[in-house]
Amino acid sequence: MAAKLNSPRLVAVDTNVALDFAKGVDDICDAIATIKTRIPGVELLLPPTVMGELANAAATAADRKVRQAATKMLRQHRAWGFRLVNFIPLGFAQVERIGERLRQQGLLPEEEVHDAAIIVEAAALGCPLLTSSDAELAGVDHEKLTVELGRFDLIAPVIATLREIVKKFFRSC
């Protein structure tokens, strides 16, 4: 029997985590370093909506520090171990449709179009984990999310802040 290679563990990263990492926020940088150290083969993915939000922030954010952080992340993501993803197997129309369903079911407020898309993209990419500092995302009812995404043959990612991940799973750091 041939030996099986372990597939990389995929972790989707929300825009706010990417920006905080680029700004050098200690807690975020430490948490990312801990994840990379403790999870062999981890891949930190920046889904298409995150990539779009970073590009938009780099070009138009009113706050100079946000513009600089977004530009820095877009330029240095590879060196930092993040991978930009610009293709979703479902297609963007389906991502939008499923995201709308999540908002209609009250999992997110109606105006959180991008947050809904990020959840769907993470699920479509097969990420078991989505990291975010966003209270709206972190507060999504996982059981209800599992049911709704299951209707589309998708597995819901666990949505957690990096601080939660380190606190719950890597206490001995």
PDB file of N, CA and C in Angstrom, residues 68-164:
ATOM      1  N   GLN A  68      -2.023  51.578   3.876  1.00  0.00           N
ATOM      2  CA  GLN A  68      -0.663  51.035   3.900  1.00  0.00           C
ATOM      3  C   GLN A  68      -0.658  49.545   4.245  1.00  0.00           C
ATOM      4  N   ALA A  69      -1.472  49.156   5.216  1.00  0.00           N
ATOM      5  CA  ALA A  69      -1.522  47.745   5.616  1.00  0.00           C
ATOM      6  C   ALA A  69      -2.051  46.877   4.477  1.00  0.00           C
ATOM      7  N   ALA A  70      -3.093  47.352   3.799  1.00  0.00           N
ATOM      8  CA  ALA A  70      -3.660  46.586   2.687  1.00  0.00           C
ATOM      9  C   ALA A  70      -2.637  46.434   1.564  1.00  0.00           C
ATOM     10  N   THR A  71      -1.955  47.509   1.248  1.00  0.00           N
ATOM     11  CA  THR A  71      -0.927  47.467   0.204  1.00  0.00           C
ATOM     12  C   THR A  71       0.196  46.513   0.600  1.00  0.00           C
ATOM     13  N   LYS A  72       0.611  46.594   1.845  1.00  0.00           N
ATOM     14  CA  LYS A  72       1.676  45.741   2.356  1.00  0.00           C
ATOM     15  C   LYS A  72       1.281  44.263   2.274  1.00  0.00           C
ATOM     16  N   MET A  73       0.047  43.941   2.674  1.00  0.00           N
ATOM     17  CA  MET A  73      -0.417  42.547   2.618  1.00  0.00           C
ATOM     18  C   MET A  73      -0.449  42.048   1.173  1.00  0.00           C
ATOM     19  N   LEU A  74      -0.969  42.863   0.265  1.00  0.00           N
ATOM     20  CA  LEU A  74      -1.036  42.446  -1.136  1.00  0.00           C
ATOM     21  C   LEU A  74       0.357  42.224  -1.724  1.00  0.00           C
ATOM     22  N   ARG A  75       1.323  43.017  -1.311  1.00  0.00           N
ATOM     23  CA  ARG A  75       2.680  42.896  -1.843  1.00  0.00           C
ATOM     24  C   ARG A  75       3.484  41.775  -1.194  1.00  0.00           C
ATOM     25  N   GLN A  76       3.247  41.532   0.104  1.00  0.00           N
ATOM     26  CA  GLN A  76       4.121  40.624   0.844  1.00  0.00           C
ATOM     27  C   GLN A  76       3.443  39.323   1.287  1.00  0.00           C
ATOM     28  N   HIS A  77       2.222  39.078   0.842  1.00  0.00           N
ATOM     29  CA  HIS A  77       1.482  37.912   1.333  1.00  0.00           C
ATOM     30  C   HIS A  77       2.259  36.601   1.165  1.00  0.00           C
ATOM     31  N   ARG A  78       2.904  36.416   0.031  1.00  0.00           N
ATOM     32  CA  ARG A  78       3.635  35.160  -0.190  1.00  0.00           C
ATOM     33  C   ARG A  78       4.789  35.001   0.799  1.00  0.00           C
ATOM     34  N   ALA A  79       5.542  36.066   0.982  1.00  0.00           N
ATOM     35  CA  ALA A  79       6.680  36.014   1.912  1.00  0.00           C
ATOM     36  C   ALA A  79       6.211  35.708   3.332  1.00  0.00           C
ATOM     37  N   TRP A  80       5.015  36.121   3.667  1.00  0.00           N
ATOM     38  CA  TRP A  80       4.461  35.904   5.008  1.00  0.00           C
ATOM     39  C   TRP A  80       3.725  34.564   5.122  1.00  0.00           C
ATOM     40  N   GLY A  81       3.610  33.823   4.031  1.00  0.00           N
ATOM     41  CA  GLY A  81       2.977  32.509   4.086  1.00  0.00           C
ATOM     42  C   GLY A  81       1.475  32.502   3.849  1.00  0.00           C
ATOM     43  N   PHE A  82       0.940  33.553   3.251  1.00  0.00           N
ATOM     44  CA  PHE A  82      -0.480  33.606   2.896  1.00  0.00           C
ATOM     45  C   PHE A  82      -0.605  33.336   1.402  1.00  0.00           C
ATOM     46  N   ARG A  83      -1.729  32.745   1.010  1.00  0.00           N
ATOM     47  CA  ARG A  83      -1.968  32.481  -0.413  1.00  0.00           C
ATOM     48  C   ARG A  83      -3.259  33.159  -0.840  1.00  0.00           C
ATOM     49  N   LEU A  84      -3.154  34.007  -1.846  1.00  0.00           N
ATOM     50  CA  LEU A  84      -4.348  34.630  -2.432  1.00  0.00           C
ATOM     51  C   LEU A  84      -5.062  33.603  -3.291  1.00  0.00           C
ATOM     52  N   VAL A  85      -6.365  33.534  -3.157  1.00  0.00           N
ATOM     53  CA  VAL A  85      -7.168  32.631  -3.972  1.00  0.00           C
ATOM     54  C   VAL A  85      -8.099  33.494  -4.814  1.00  0.00           C
ATOM     55  N   ASN A  86      -8.049  33.314  -6.116  1.00  0.00           N
ATOM     56  CA  ASN A  86      -8.913  34.132  -6.969  1.00  0.00           C
ATOM     57  C   ASN A  86      -9.936  33.309  -7.742  1.00  0.00           C
ATOM     58  N   PHE A  87     -10.054  32.033  -7.394  1.00  0.00           N
ATOM     59  CA  PHE A  87     -11.007  31.165  -8.087  1.00  0.00           C
ATOM     60  C   PHE A  87     -11.747  30.320  -7.059  1.00  0.00           C
ATOM     61  N   ILE A  88     -13.057  30.272  -7.203  1.00  0.00           N
ATOM     62  CA  ILE A  88     -13.902  29.439  -6.348  1.00  0.00           C
ATOM     63  C   ILE A  88     -14.599  28.424  -7.253  1.00  0.00           C
ATOM     64  N   PRO A  89     -14.463  27.142  -6.959  1.00  0.00           N
ATOM     65  CA  PRO A  89     -15.048  26.119  -7.833  1.00  0.00           C
ATOM     66  C   PRO A  89     -16.553  26.289  -8.080  1.00  0.00           C
ATOM     67  N   LEU A  90     -17.277  26.829  -7.120  1.00  0.00           N
ATOM     68  CA  LEU A  90     -18.727  27.023  -7.290  1.00  0.00           C
ATOM     69  C   LEU A  90     -19.075  28.073  -8.329  1.00  0.00           C
ATOM     70  N   GLY A  91     -18.197  29.039  -8.478  1.00  0.00           N
ATOM     71  CA  GLY A  91     -18.494  30.194  -9.310  1.00  0.00           C
ATOM     72  C   GLY A  91     -19.036  31.315  -8.437  1.00  0.00           C
ATOM     73  N   PHE A  92     -18.782  32.534  -8.857  1.00  0.00           N
ATOM     74  CA  PHE A  92     -19.133  33.694  -8.039  1.00  0.00           C
ATOM     75  C   PHE A  92     -20.638  33.926  -7.935  1.00  0.00           C
ATOM     76  N   ALA A  93     -21.389  33.572  -8.968  1.00  0.00           N
ATOM     77  CA  ALA A  93     -22.849  33.731  -8.906  1.00  0.00           C
ATOM     78  C   ALA A  93     -23.446  32.823  -7.829  1.00  0.00           C
ATOM     79  N   GLN A  94     -22.951  31.604  -7.741  1.00  0.00           N
ATOM     80  CA  GLN A  94     -23.429  30.659  -6.728  1.00  0.00           C
ATOM     81  C   GLN A  94     -23.003  31.118  -5.328  1.00  0.00           C
ATOM     82  N   VAL A  95     -21.795  31.639  -5.196  1.00  0.00           N
ATOM     83  CA  VAL A  95     -21.341  32.173  -3.897  1.00  0.00           C
ATOM     84  C   VAL A  95     -22.293  33.284  -3.457  1.00  0.00           C
ATOM     85  N   GLU A  96     -22.626  34.159  -4.381  1.00  0.00           N
ATOM     86  CA  GLU A  96     -23.534  35.264  -4.074  1.00  0.00           C
ATOM     87  C   GLU A  96     -24.922  34.741  -3.668  1.00  0.00           C
ATOM     88  N   ARG A  97     -25.402  33.752  -4.385  1.00  0.00           N
ATOM     89  CA  ARG A  97     -26.732  33.177  -4.101  1.00  0.00           C
ATOM     90  C   ARG A  97     -26.774  32.528  -2.718  1.00  0.00           C
ATOM     91  N   ILE A  98     -25.749  31.755  -2.392  1.00  0.00           N
ATOM     92  CA  ILE A  98     -25.704  31.089  -1.092  1.00  0.00           C
ATOM     93  C   ILE A  98     -25.531  32.130   0.022  1.00  0.00           C
ATOM     94  N   GLY A  99     -24.684  33.129  -0.217  1.00  0.00           N
ATOM     95  CA  GLY A  99     -24.503  34.202   0.764  1.00  0.00           C
ATOM     96  C   GLY A  99     -25.803  34.929   1.039  1.00  0.00           C
ATOM     97  N   GLU A 100     -26.580  35.163  -0.004  1.00  0.00           N
ATOM     98  CA  GLU A 100     -27.887  35.803   0.163  1.00  0.00           C
ATOM     99  C   GLU A 100     -28.801  34.927   1.026  1.00  0.00           C
ATOM    100  N   ARG A 101     -28.754  33.642   0.800  1.00  0.00           N
ATOM    101  CA  ARG A 101     -29.559  32.710   1.596  1.00  0.00           C
ATOM    102  C   ARG A 101     -29.160  32.786   3.082  1.00  0.00           C
ATOM    103  N   LEU A 102     -27.868  32.853   3.362  1.00  0.00           N
ATOM    104  CA  LEU A 102     -27.404  32.953   4.748  1.00  0.00           C
ATOM    105  C   LEU A 102     -27.932  34.228   5.410  1.00  0.00           C
ATOM    106  N   ARG A 103     -27.934  35.312   4.661  1.00  0.00           N
ATOM    107  CA  ARG A 103     -28.444  36.581   5.211  1.00  0.00           C
ATOM    108  C   ARG A 103     -29.955  36.525   5.383  1.00  0.00           C
ATOM    109  N   GLN A 104     -30.664  35.929   4.427  1.00  0.00           N
ATOM    110  CA  GLN A 104     -32.124  35.807   4.536  1.00  0.00           C
ATOM    111  C   GLN A 104     -32.529  34.961   5.740  1.00  0.00           C
ATOM    112  N   GLN A 105     -31.691  33.996   6.085  1.00  0.00           N
ATOM    113  CA  GLN A 105     -31.985  33.122   7.221  1.00  0.00           C
ATOM    114  C   GLN A 105     -31.551  33.737   8.557  1.00  0.00           C
ATOM    115  N   GLY A 106     -31.066  34.959   8.504  1.00  0.00           N
ATOM    116  CA  GLY A 106     -30.718  35.679   9.718  1.00  0.00           C
ATOM    117  C   GLY A 106     -29.378  35.311  10.332  1.00  0.00           C
ATOM    118  N   LEU A 107     -28.532  34.597   9.589  1.00  0.00           N
ATOM    119  CA  LEU A 107     -27.214  34.262  10.121  1.00  0.00           C
ATOM    120  C   LEU A 107     -26.303  35.485  10.191  1.00  0.00           C
ATOM    121  N   LEU A 108     -26.529  36.413   9.293  1.00  0.00           N
ATOM    122  CA  LEU A 108     -25.806  37.681   9.254  1.00  0.00           C
ATOM    123  C   LEU A 108     -26.792  38.785   8.898  1.00  0.00           C
ATOM    124  N   PRO A 109     -26.509  40.018   9.308  1.00  0.00           N
ATOM    125  CA  PRO A 109     -27.369  41.124   8.883  1.00  0.00           C
ATOM    126  C   PRO A 109     -27.367  41.264   7.353  1.00  0.00           C
ATOM    127  N   GLU A 110     -28.425  41.769   6.810  1.00  0.00           N
ATOM    128  CA  GLU A 110     -28.595  41.892   5.360  1.00  0.00           C
ATOM    129  C   GLU A 110     -27.456  42.665   4.693  1.00  0.00           C
ATOM    130  N   GLU A 111     -26.919  43.669   5.384  1.00  0.00           N
ATOM    131  CA  GLU A 111     -25.864  44.496   4.779  1.00  0.00           C
ATOM    132  C   GLU A 111     -24.488  43.800   4.763  1.00  0.00           C
ATOM    133  N   GLU A 112     -24.349  42.668   5.416  1.00  0.00           N
ATOM    134  CA  GLU A 112     -23.051  41.980   5.505  1.00  0.00           C
ATOM    135  C   GLU A 112     -22.836  41.038   4.310  1.00  0.00           C
ATOM    136  N   VAL A 113     -22.915  41.612   3.128  1.00  0.00           N
ATOM    137  CA  VAL A 113     -22.773  40.853   1.882  1.00  0.00           C
ATOM    138  C   VAL A 113     -21.387  40.216   1.792  1.00  0.00           C
ATOM    139  N   HIS A 114     -20.354  40.983   2.093  1.00  0.00           N
ATOM    140  CA  HIS A 114     -18.990  40.454   1.983  1.00  0.00           C
ATOM    141  C   HIS A 114     -18.721  39.373   3.021  1.00  0.00           C
ATOM    142  N   ASP A 115     -19.206  39.568   4.245  1.00  0.00           N
ATOM    143  CA  ASP A 115     -19.000  38.547   5.271  1.00  0.00           C
ATOM    144  C   ASP A 115     -19.646  37.224   4.858  1.00  0.00           C
ATOM    145  N   ALA A 116     -20.848  37.302   4.312  1.00  0.00           N
ATOM    146  CA  ALA A 116     -21.535  36.090   3.849  1.00  0.00           C
ATOM    147  C   ALA A 116     -20.727  35.423   2.730  1.00  0.00           C
ATOM    148  N   ALA A 117     -20.205  36.224   1.811  1.00  0.00           N
ATOM    149  CA  ALA A 117     -19.410  35.673   0.702  1.00  0.00           C
ATOM    150  C   ALA A 117     -18.147  35.000   1.229  1.00  0.00           C
ATOM    151  N   ILE A 118     -17.502  35.592   2.224  1.00  0.00           N
ATOM    152  CA  ILE A 118     -16.276  35.024   2.778  1.00  0.00           C
ATOM    153  C   ILE A 118     -16.562  33.662   3.416  1.00  0.00           C
ATOM    154  N   ILE A 119     -17.666  33.544   4.121  1.00  0.00           N
ATOM    155  CA  ILE A 119     -18.041  32.257   4.719  1.00  0.00           C
ATOM    156  C   ILE A 119     -18.241  31.213   3.625  1.00  0.00           C
ATOM    157  N   VAL A 120     -18.994  31.570   2.592  1.00  0.00           N
ATOM    158  CA  VAL A 120     -19.280  30.623   1.503  1.00  0.00           C
ATOM    159  C   VAL A 120     -17.986  30.252   0.772  1.00  0.00           C
ATOM    160  N   GLU A 121     -17.135  31.228   0.517  1.00  0.00           N
ATOM    161  CA  GLU A 121     -15.865  30.945  -0.162  1.00  0.00           C
ATOM    162  C   GLU A 121     -14.997  30.003   0.680  1.00  0.00           C
ATOM    163  N   ALA A 122     -14.931  30.245   1.986  1.00  0.00           N
ATOM    164  CA  ALA A 122     -14.148  29.365   2.867  1.00  0.00           C
ATOM    165  C   ALA A 122     -14.686  27.935   2.802  1.00  0.00           C
ATOM    166  N   ALA A 123     -16.007  27.798   2.835  1.00  0.00           N
ATOM    167  CA  ALA A 123     -16.620  26.467   2.754  1.00  0.00           C
ATOM    168  C   ALA A 123     -16.335  25.821   1.393  1.00  0.00           C
ATOM    169  N   ALA A 124     -16.469  26.578   0.321  1.00  0.00           N
ATOM    170  CA  ALA A 124     -16.242  26.047  -1.027  1.00  0.00           C
ATOM    171  C   ALA A 124     -14.789  25.639  -1.237  1.00  0.00           C
ATOM    172  N   LEU A 125     -13.874  26.306  -0.550  1.00  0.00           N
ATOM    173  CA  LEU A 125     -12.456  25.972  -0.655  1.00  0.00           C
ATOM    174  C   LEU A 125     -12.073  24.784   0.230  1.00  0.00           C
ATOM    175  N   GLY A 126     -13.019  24.337   1.049  1.00  0.00           N
ATOM    176  CA  GLY A 126     -12.753  23.200   1.931  1.00  0.00           C
ATOM    177  C   GLY A 126     -11.998  23.562   3.191  1.00  0.00           C
ATOM    178  N   CYS A 127     -12.098  24.815   3.603  1.00  0.00           N
ATOM    179  CA  CYS A 127     -11.418  25.261   4.823  1.00  0.00           C
ATOM    180  C   CYS A 127     -12.246  24.875   6.046  1.00  0.00           C
ATOM    181  N   PRO A 128     -11.700  24.071   6.933  1.00  0.00           N
ATOM    182  CA  PRO A 128     -12.448  23.742   8.142  1.00  0.00           C
ATOM    183  C   PRO A 128     -12.465  24.885   9.153  1.00  0.00           C
ATOM    184  N   LEU A 129     -11.613  25.902   8.930  1.00  0.00           N
ATOM    185  CA  LEU A 129     -11.496  27.011   9.868  1.00  0.00           C
ATOM    186  C   LEU A 129     -11.444  28.334   9.121  1.00  0.00           C
ATOM    187  N   LEU A 130     -12.190  29.313   9.629  1.00  0.00           N
ATOM    188  CA  LEU A 130     -12.172  30.683   9.137  1.00  0.00           C
ATOM    189  C   LEU A 130     -11.820  31.566  10.320  1.00  0.00           C
ATOM    190  N   THR A 131     -10.716  32.307  10.211  1.00  0.00           N
ATOM    191  CA  THR A 131     -10.311  33.196  11.289  1.00  0.00           C
ATOM    192  C   THR A 131     -10.807  34.603  11.007  1.00  0.00           C
ATOM    193  N   SER A 132     -11.295  35.265  12.044  1.00  0.00           N
ATOM    194  CA  SER A 132     -11.817  36.608  11.894  1.00  0.00           C
ATOM    195  C   SER A 132     -11.771  37.333  13.224  1.00  0.00           C
ATOM    196  N   SER A 133     -11.646  38.646  13.170  1.00  0.00           N
ATOM    197  CA  SER A 133     -11.769  39.479  14.367  1.00  0.00           C
ATOM    198  C   SER A 133     -13.121  40.180  14.367  1.00  0.00           C
ATOM    199  N   ASP A 134     -13.909  39.924  13.363  1.00  0.00           N
ATOM    200  CA  ASP A 134     -15.204  40.567  13.159  1.00  0.00           C
ATOM    201  C   ASP A 134     -16.260  39.909  14.054  1.00  0.00           C
ATOM    202  N   ALA A 135     -16.900  40.700  14.900  1.00  0.00           N
ATOM    203  CA  ALA A 135     -17.911  40.171  15.824  1.00  0.00           C
ATOM    204  C   ALA A 135     -19.084  39.541  15.070  1.00  0.00           C
ATOM    205  N   GLU A 136     -19.463  40.109  13.940  1.00  0.00           N
ATOM    206  CA  GLU A 136     -20.568  39.553  13.149  1.00  0.00           C
ATOM    207  C   GLU A 136     -20.244  38.136  12.686  1.00  0.00           C
ATOM    208  N   LEU A 137     -19.038  37.961  12.156  1.00  0.00           N
ATOM    209  CA  LEU A 137     -18.638  36.637  11.681  1.00  0.00           C
ATOM    210  C   LEU A 137     -18.438  35.657  12.829  1.00  0.00           C
ATOM    211  N   ALA A 138     -17.712  36.090  13.845  1.00  0.00           N
ATOM    212  CA  ALA A 138     -17.416  35.199  14.970  1.00  0.00           C
ATOM    213  C   ALA A 138     -18.687  34.781  15.713  1.00  0.00           C
ATOM    214  N   GLY A 139     -19.741  35.589  15.610  1.00  0.00           N
ATOM    215  CA  GLY A 139     -20.977  35.289  16.316  1.00  0.00           C
ATOM    216  C   GLY A 139     -21.989  34.463  15.538  1.00  0.00           C
ATOM    217  N   VAL A 140     -21.638  34.019  14.342  1.00  0.00           N
ATOM    218  CA  VAL A 140     -22.576  33.238  13.531  1.00  0.00           C
ATOM    219  C   VAL A 140     -22.895  31.919  14.233  1.00  0.00           C
ATOM    220  N   ASP A 141     -24.163  31.558  14.246  1.00  0.00           N
ATOM    221  CA  ASP A 141     -24.630  30.308  14.844  1.00  0.00           C
ATOM    222  C   ASP A 141     -24.127  29.144  13.984  1.00  0.00           C
ATOM    223  N   HIS A 142     -23.146  28.394  14.495  1.00  0.00           N
ATOM    224  CA  HIS A 142     -22.509  27.340  13.705  1.00  0.00           C
ATOM    225  C   HIS A 142     -23.480  26.220  13.337  1.00  0.00           C
ATOM    226  N   GLU A 143     -24.358  25.877  14.251  1.00  0.00           N
ATOM    227  CA  GLU A 143     -25.319  24.796  13.970  1.00  0.00           C
ATOM    228  C   GLU A 143     -26.241  25.184  12.813  1.00  0.00           C
ATOM    229  N   LYS A 144     -26.751  26.390  12.857  1.00  0.00           N
ATOM    230  CA  LYS A 144     -27.632  26.860  11.784  1.00  0.00           C
ATOM    231  C   LYS A 144     -26.843  27.023  10.469  1.00  0.00           C
ATOM    232  N   LEU A 145     -25.608  27.498  10.573  1.00  0.00           N
ATOM    233  CA  LEU A 145     -24.754  27.634   9.393  1.00  0.00           C
ATOM    234  C   LEU A 145     -24.510  26.268   8.751  1.00  0.00           C
ATOM    235  N   THR A 146     -24.275  25.262   9.583  1.00  0.00           N
ATOM    236  CA  THR A 146     -24.055  23.903   9.089  1.00  0.00           C
ATOM    237  C   THR A 146     -25.265  23.411   8.302  1.00  0.00           C
ATOM    238  N   VAL A 147     -26.452  23.665   8.818  1.00  0.00           N
ATOM    239  CA  VAL A 147     -27.681  23.249   8.133  1.00  0.00           C
ATOM    240  C   VAL A 147     -27.822  23.977   6.798  1.00  0.00           C
ATOM    241  N   GLU A 148     -27.651  25.290   6.830  1.00  0.00           N
ATOM    242  CA  GLU A 148     -27.849  26.081   5.601  1.00  0.00           C
ATOM    243  C   GLU A 148     -26.822  25.745   4.525  1.00  0.00           C
ATOM    244  N   LEU A 149     -25.551  25.632   4.905  1.00  0.00           N
ATOM    245  CA  LEU A 149     -24.539  25.290   3.899  1.00  0.00           C
ATOM    246  C   LEU A 149     -24.688  23.848   3.433  1.00  0.00           C
ATOM    247  N   GLY A 150     -25.178  22.981   4.318  1.00  0.00           N
ATOM    248  CA  GLY A 150     -25.427  21.588   3.942  1.00  0.00           C
ATOM    249  C   GLY A 150     -26.436  21.464   2.817  1.00  0.00           C
ATOM    250  N   ARG A 151     -27.366  22.397   2.728  1.00  0.00           N
ATOM    251  CA  ARG A 151     -28.351  22.413   1.628  1.00  0.00           C
ATOM    252  C   ARG A 151     -27.669  22.542   0.271  1.00  0.00           C
ATOM    253  N   PHE A 152     -26.434  23.067   0.282  1.00  0.00           N
ATOM    254  CA  PHE A 152     -25.676  23.269  -0.950  1.00  0.00           C
ATOM    255  C   PHE A 152     -24.469  22.327  -1.022  1.00  0.00           C
ATOM    256  N   ASP A 153     -24.509  21.267  -0.195  1.00  0.00           N
ATOM    257  CA  ASP A 153     -23.417  20.286  -0.139  1.00  0.00           C
ATOM    258  C   ASP A 153     -22.082  20.902   0.255  1.00  0.00           C
ATOM    259  N   LEU A 154     -22.139  21.881   1.138  1.00  0.00           N
ATOM    260  CA  LEU A 154     -20.929  22.503   1.666  1.00  0.00           C
ATOM    261  C   LEU A 154     -20.828  22.219   3.162  1.00  0.00           C
ATOM    262  N   ILE A 155     -19.612  22.117   3.642  1.00  0.00           N
ATOM    263  CA  ILE A 155     -19.373  21.907   5.069  1.00  0.00           C
ATOM    264  C   ILE A 155     -18.999  23.251   5.683  1.00  0.00           C
ATOM    265  N   ALA A 156     -19.704  23.619   6.733  1.00  0.00           N
ATOM    266  CA  ALA A 156     -19.479  24.910   7.387  1.00  0.00           C
ATOM    267  C   ALA A 156     -18.121  24.946   8.077  1.00  0.00           C
ATOM    268  N   PRO A 157     -17.363  26.013   7.855  1.00  0.00           N
ATOM    269  CA  PRO A 157     -16.118  26.159   8.611  1.00  0.00           C
ATOM    270  C   PRO A 157     -16.437  26.614  10.035  1.00  0.00           C
ATOM    271  N   VAL A 158     -15.568  26.264  10.961  1.00  0.00           N
ATOM    272  CA  VAL A 158     -15.644  26.838  12.298  1.00  0.00           C
ATOM    273  C   VAL A 158     -15.114  28.258  12.161  1.00  0.00           C
ATOM    274  N   ILE A 159     -15.829  29.207  12.717  1.00  0.00           N
ATOM    275  CA  ILE A 159     -15.412  30.609  12.642  1.00  0.00           C
ATOM    276  C   ILE A 159     -14.942  31.011  14.032  1.00  0.00           C
ATOM    277  N   ALA A 160     -13.675  31.431  14.116  1.00  0.00           N
ATOM    278  CA  ALA A 160     -13.110  31.780  15.414  1.00  0.00           C
ATOM    279  C   ALA A 160     -12.101  32.909  15.265  1.00  0.00           C
ATOM    280  N   THR A 161     -11.936  33.650  16.341  1.00  0.00           N
ATOM    281  CA  THR A 161     -10.879  34.663  16.356  1.00  0.00           C
ATOM    282  C   THR A 161      -9.556  33.950  16.614  1.00  0.00           C
ATOM    283  N   LEU A 162      -8.480  34.568  16.221  1.00  0.00           N
ATOM    284  CA  LEU A 162      -7.172  33.975  16.463  1.00  0.00           C
ATOM    285  C   LEU A 162      -6.905  33.869  17.958  1.00  0.00           C
ATOM    286  N   ARG A 163      -7.372  34.837  18.716  1.00  0.00           N
ATOM    287  CA  ARG A 163      -7.187  34.784  20.171  1.00  0.00           C
ATOM    288  C   ARG A 163      -7.892  33.557  20.756  1.00  0.00           C
ATOM    289  N   GLU A 164      -9.106  33.258  20.265  1.00  0.00           N
ATOM    290  CA  GLU A 164      -9.836  32.074  20.728  1.00  0.00           C
ATOM    291  C   GLU A 164      -9.075  30.792  20.389  1.00  0.00           C
TER     292      GLU A 164
END
